[in-house]
N, CA and C of each residue as an Amber inpcrd file, in Angstrom:
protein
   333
   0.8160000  -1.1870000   0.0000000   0.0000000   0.0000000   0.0000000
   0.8700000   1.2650000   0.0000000   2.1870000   1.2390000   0.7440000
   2.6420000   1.8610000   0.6870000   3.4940000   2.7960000  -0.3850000
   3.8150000   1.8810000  -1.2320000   4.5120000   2.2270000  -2.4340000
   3.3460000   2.8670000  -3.6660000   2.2650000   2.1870000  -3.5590000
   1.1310000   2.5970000  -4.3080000   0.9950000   4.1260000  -3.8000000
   0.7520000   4.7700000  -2.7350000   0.6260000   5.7830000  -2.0370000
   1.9590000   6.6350000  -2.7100000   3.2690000   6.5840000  -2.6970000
   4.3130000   7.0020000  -3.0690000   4.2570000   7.2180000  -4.1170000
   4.0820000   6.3290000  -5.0720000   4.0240000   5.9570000  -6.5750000
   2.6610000   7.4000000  -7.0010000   1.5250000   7.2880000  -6.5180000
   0.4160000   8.3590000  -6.6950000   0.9340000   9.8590000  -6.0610000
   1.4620000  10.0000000  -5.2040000   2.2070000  11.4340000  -4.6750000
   2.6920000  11.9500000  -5.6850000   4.1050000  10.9030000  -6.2700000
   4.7620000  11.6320000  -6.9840000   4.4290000  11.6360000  -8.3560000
   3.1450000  11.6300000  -8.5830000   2.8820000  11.6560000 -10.4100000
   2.0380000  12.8420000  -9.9890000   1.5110000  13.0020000  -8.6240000
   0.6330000  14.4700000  -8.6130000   1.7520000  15.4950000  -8.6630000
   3.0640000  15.6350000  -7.8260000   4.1510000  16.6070000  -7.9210000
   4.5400000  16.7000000  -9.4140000   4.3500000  15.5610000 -10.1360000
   4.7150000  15.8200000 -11.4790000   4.3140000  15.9400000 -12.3350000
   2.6810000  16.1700000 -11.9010000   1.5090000  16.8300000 -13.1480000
   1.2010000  18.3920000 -12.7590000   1.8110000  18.6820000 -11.3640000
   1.3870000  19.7930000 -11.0190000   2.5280000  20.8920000 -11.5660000
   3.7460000  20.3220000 -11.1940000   5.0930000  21.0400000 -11.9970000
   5.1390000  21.3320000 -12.8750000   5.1920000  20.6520000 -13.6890000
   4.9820000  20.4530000 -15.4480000   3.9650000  22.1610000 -16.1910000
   2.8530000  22.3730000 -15.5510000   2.3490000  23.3890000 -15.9300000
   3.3260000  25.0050000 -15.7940000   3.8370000  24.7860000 -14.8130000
   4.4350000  25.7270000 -13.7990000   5.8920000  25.9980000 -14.8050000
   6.0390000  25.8390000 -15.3430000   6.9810000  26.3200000 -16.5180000
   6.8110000  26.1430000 -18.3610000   4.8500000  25.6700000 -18.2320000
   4.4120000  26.7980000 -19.3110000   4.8740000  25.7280000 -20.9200000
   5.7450000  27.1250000 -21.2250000   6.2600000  27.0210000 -22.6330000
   7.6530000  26.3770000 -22.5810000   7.4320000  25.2830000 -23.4490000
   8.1540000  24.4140000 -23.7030000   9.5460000  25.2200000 -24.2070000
  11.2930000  24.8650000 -22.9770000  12.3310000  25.5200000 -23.5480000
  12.2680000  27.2350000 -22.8370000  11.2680000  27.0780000 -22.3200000
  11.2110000  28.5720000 -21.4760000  11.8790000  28.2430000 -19.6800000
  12.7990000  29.0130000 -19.8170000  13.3570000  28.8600000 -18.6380000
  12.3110000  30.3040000 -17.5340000  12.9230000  30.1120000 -16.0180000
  11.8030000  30.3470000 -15.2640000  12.1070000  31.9930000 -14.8400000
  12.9920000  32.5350000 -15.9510000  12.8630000  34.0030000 -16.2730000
  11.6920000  34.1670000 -17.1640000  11.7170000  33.1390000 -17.8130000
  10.9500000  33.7120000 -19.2090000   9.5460000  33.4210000 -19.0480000
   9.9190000  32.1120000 -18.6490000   7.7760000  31.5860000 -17.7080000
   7.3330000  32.7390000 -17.0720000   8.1540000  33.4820000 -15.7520000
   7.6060000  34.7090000 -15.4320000   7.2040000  36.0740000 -16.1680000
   8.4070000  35.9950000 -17.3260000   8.7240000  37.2920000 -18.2140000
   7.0200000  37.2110000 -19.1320000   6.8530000  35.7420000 -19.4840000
   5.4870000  35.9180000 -20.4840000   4.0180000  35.7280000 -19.2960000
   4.0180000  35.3730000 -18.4240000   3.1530000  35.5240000 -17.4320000
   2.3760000  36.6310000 -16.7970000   3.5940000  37.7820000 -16.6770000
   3.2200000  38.7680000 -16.5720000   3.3060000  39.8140000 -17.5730000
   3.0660000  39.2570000 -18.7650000   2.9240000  39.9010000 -19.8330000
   1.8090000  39.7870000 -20.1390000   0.9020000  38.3890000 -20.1160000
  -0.3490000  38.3730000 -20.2920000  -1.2690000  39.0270000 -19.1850000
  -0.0350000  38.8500000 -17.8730000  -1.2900000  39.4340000 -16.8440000
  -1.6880000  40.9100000 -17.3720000  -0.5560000  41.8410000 -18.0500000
  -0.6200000  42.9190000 -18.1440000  -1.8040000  43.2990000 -19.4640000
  -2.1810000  42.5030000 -20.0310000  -3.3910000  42.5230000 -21.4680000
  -2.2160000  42.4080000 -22.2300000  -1.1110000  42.4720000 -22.5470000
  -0.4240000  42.0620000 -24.0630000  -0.3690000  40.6320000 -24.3460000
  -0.8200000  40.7390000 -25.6460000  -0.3020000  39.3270000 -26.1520000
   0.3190000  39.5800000 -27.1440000   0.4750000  37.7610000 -27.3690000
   1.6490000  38.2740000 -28.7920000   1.0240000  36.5440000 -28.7530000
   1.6160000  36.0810000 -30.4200000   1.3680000  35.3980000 -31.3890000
   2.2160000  34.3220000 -31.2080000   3.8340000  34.4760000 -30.6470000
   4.3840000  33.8550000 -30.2840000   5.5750000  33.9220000 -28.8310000
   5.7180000  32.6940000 -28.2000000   6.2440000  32.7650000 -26.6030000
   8.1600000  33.4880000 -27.5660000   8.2150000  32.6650000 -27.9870000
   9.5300000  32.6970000 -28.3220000   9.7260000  33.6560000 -29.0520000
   9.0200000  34.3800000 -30.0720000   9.1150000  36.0510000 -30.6350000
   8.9820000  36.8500000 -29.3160000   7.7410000  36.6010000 -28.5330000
   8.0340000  37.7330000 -27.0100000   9.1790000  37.3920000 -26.3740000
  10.0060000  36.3270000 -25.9530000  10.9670000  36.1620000 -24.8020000
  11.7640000  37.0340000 -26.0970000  12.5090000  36.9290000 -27.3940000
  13.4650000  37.9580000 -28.3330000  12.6590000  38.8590000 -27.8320000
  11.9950000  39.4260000 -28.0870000  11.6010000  40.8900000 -27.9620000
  12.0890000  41.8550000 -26.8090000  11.4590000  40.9350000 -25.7720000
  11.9440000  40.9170000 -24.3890000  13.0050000  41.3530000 -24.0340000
  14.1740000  40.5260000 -24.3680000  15.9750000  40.8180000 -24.4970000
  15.9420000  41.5230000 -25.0180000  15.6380000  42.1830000 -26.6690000
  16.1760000  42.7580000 -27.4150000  15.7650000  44.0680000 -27.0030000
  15.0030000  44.3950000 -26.1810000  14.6670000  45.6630000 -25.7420000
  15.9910000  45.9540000 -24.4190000  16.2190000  44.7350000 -24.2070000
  17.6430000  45.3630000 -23.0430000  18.9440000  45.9840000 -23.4180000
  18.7420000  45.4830000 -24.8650000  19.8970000  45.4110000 -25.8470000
  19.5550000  46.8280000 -26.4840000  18.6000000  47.4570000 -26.4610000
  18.2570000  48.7800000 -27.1400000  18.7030000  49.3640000 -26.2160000
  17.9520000  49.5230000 -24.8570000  18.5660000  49.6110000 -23.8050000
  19.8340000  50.1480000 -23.4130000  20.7110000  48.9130000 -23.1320000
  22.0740000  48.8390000 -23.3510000  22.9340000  49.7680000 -23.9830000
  22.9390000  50.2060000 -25.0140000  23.2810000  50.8190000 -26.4470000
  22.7610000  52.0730000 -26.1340000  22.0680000  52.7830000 -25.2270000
  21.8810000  53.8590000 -24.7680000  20.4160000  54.5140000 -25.6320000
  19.5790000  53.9460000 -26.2500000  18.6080000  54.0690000 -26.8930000
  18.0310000  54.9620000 -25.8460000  17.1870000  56.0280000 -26.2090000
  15.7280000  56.2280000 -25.1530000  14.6960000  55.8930000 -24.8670000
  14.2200000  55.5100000 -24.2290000  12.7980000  54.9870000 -23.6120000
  11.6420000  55.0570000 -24.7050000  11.2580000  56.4100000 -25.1720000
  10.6660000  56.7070000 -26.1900000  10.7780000  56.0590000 -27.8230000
  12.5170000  56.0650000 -27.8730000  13.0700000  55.0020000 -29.6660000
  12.6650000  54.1020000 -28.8790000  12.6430000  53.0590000 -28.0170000
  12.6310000  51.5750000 -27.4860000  10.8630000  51.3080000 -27.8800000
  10.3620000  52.2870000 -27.2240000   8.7450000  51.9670000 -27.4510000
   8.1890000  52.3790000 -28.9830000   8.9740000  53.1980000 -29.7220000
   8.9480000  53.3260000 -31.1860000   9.4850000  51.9220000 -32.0390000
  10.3490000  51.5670000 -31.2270000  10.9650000  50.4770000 -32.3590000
   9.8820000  49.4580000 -32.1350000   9.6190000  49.0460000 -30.7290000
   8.5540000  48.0190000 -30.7050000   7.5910000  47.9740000 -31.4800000
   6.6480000  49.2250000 -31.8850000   5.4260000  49.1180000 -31.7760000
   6.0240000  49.2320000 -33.4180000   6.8300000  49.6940000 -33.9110000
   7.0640000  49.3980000 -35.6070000   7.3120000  48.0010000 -35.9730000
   8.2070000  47.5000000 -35.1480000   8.0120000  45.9310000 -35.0400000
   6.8790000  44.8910000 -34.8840000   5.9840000  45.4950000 -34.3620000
   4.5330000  44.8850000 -34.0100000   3.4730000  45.7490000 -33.9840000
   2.7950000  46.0370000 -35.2000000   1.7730000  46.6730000 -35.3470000
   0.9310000  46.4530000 -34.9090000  -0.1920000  46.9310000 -34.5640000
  -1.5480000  47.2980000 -33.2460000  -1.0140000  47.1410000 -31.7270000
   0.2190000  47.1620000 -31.7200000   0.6110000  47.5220000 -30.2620000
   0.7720000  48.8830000 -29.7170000  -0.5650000  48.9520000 -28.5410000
  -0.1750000  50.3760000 -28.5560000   0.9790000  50.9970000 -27.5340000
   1.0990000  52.2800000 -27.6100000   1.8120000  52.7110000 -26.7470000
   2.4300000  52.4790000 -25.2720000   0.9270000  52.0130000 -24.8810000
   0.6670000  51.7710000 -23.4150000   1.4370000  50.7170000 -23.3780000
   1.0210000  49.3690000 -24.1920000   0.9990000  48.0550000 -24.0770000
   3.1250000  48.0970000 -23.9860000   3.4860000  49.0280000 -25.2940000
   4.8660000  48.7200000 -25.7370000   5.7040000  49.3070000 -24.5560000
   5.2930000  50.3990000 -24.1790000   5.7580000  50.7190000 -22.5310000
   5.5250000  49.5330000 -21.2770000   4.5780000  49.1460000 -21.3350000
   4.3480000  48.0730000 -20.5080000   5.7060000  47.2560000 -20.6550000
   5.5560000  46.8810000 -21.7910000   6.3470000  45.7600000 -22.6800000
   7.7990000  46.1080000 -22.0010000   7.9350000  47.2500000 -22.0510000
   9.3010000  47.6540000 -22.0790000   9.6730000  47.3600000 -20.4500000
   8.9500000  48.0140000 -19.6370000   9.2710000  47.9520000 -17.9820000
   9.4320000  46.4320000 -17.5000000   8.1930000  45.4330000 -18.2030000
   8.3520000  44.1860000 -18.0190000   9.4940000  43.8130000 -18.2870000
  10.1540000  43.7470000 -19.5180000  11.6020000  42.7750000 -20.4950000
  12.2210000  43.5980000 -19.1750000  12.7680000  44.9480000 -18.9430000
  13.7810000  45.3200000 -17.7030000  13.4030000  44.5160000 -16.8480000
  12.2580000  44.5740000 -16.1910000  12.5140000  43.8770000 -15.0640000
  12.9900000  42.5180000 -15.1470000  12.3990000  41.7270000 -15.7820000
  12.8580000  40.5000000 -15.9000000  14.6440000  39.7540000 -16.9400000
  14.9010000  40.9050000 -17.7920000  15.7820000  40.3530000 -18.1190000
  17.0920000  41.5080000 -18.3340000  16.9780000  42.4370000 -17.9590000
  17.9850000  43.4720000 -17.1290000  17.9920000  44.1020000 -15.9860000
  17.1630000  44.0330000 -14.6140000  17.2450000  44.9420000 -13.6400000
  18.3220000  45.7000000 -13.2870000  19.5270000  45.6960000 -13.7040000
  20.3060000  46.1240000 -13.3800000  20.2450000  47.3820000 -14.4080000
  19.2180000  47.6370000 -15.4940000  19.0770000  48.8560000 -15.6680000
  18.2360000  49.4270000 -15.4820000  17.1560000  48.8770000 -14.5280000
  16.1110000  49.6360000 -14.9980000  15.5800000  51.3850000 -14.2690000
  16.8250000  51.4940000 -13.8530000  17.4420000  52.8620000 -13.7430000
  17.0690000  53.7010000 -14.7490000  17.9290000  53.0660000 -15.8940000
  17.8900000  53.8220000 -17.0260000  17.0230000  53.9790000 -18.1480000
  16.0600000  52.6590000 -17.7090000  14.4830000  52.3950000 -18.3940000
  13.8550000  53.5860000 -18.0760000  13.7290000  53.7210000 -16.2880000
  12.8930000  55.0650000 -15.9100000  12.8390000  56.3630000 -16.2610000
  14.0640000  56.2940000 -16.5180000  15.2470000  57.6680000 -16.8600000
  14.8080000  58.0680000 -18.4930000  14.8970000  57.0850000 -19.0400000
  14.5920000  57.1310000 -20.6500000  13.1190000  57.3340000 -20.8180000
  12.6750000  56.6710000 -20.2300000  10.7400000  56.5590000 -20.6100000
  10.1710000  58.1230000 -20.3230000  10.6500000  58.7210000 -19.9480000
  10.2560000  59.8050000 -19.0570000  10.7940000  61.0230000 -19.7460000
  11.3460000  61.0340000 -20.5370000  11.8390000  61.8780000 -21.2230000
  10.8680000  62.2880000 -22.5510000
């Protein structure tokens, strides 16, 4: 009985896990990074075009872009995204896949 009991535990820990990181190849930056992307109303068409997007906005970022080109390049990149959403977009990818700037996210957006 006992092993039956064991044997049923651990297929519930491992049907319950399994959801909990989503998109297949998405590590648990990126499970969060698109999670709270949907929480925020954006979607997108694909996990793996949003997690690039994501980075590549750190990388605009990075390169000293402003807040304003970052949410221009997006929304030229992805048409019917609006403003709001591509700002959203933008604070999200910092948080999750540069915090260490998002200094300069604030700094830029605001301008």
């Amino acid at each position: 009985m006992k092993p039956l009991l064991a044997l049923l535990s651990l297929s519930a820990v491992i049907g319950v896990a399994a959801p909990a990181y989503g998109e297949p190849g998405a590590g648990p930056d990126d499970v969060g990074f698109l999670a709270t992307v949907r929480d925020a109303g954006i979607t997108y068409s694909s996990p793996d075009r949003a997690i690039a997007f994501g980075k590549q906005v750190c990388g605009w970022i990075g390169s000293g872009k402003p807040g304003p080109e970052v949410v221009q390049n997006l929304q030229s990149n992805n048409p019917g995204m609006t403003a709001d959403h591509a700002t959203l977009f933008v604070a999200i990818s910092a948080k999750y896949y540069c915090p260490q700037q998002l200094g300069n996210t604030s700094r830029a957006t605001a301008q």
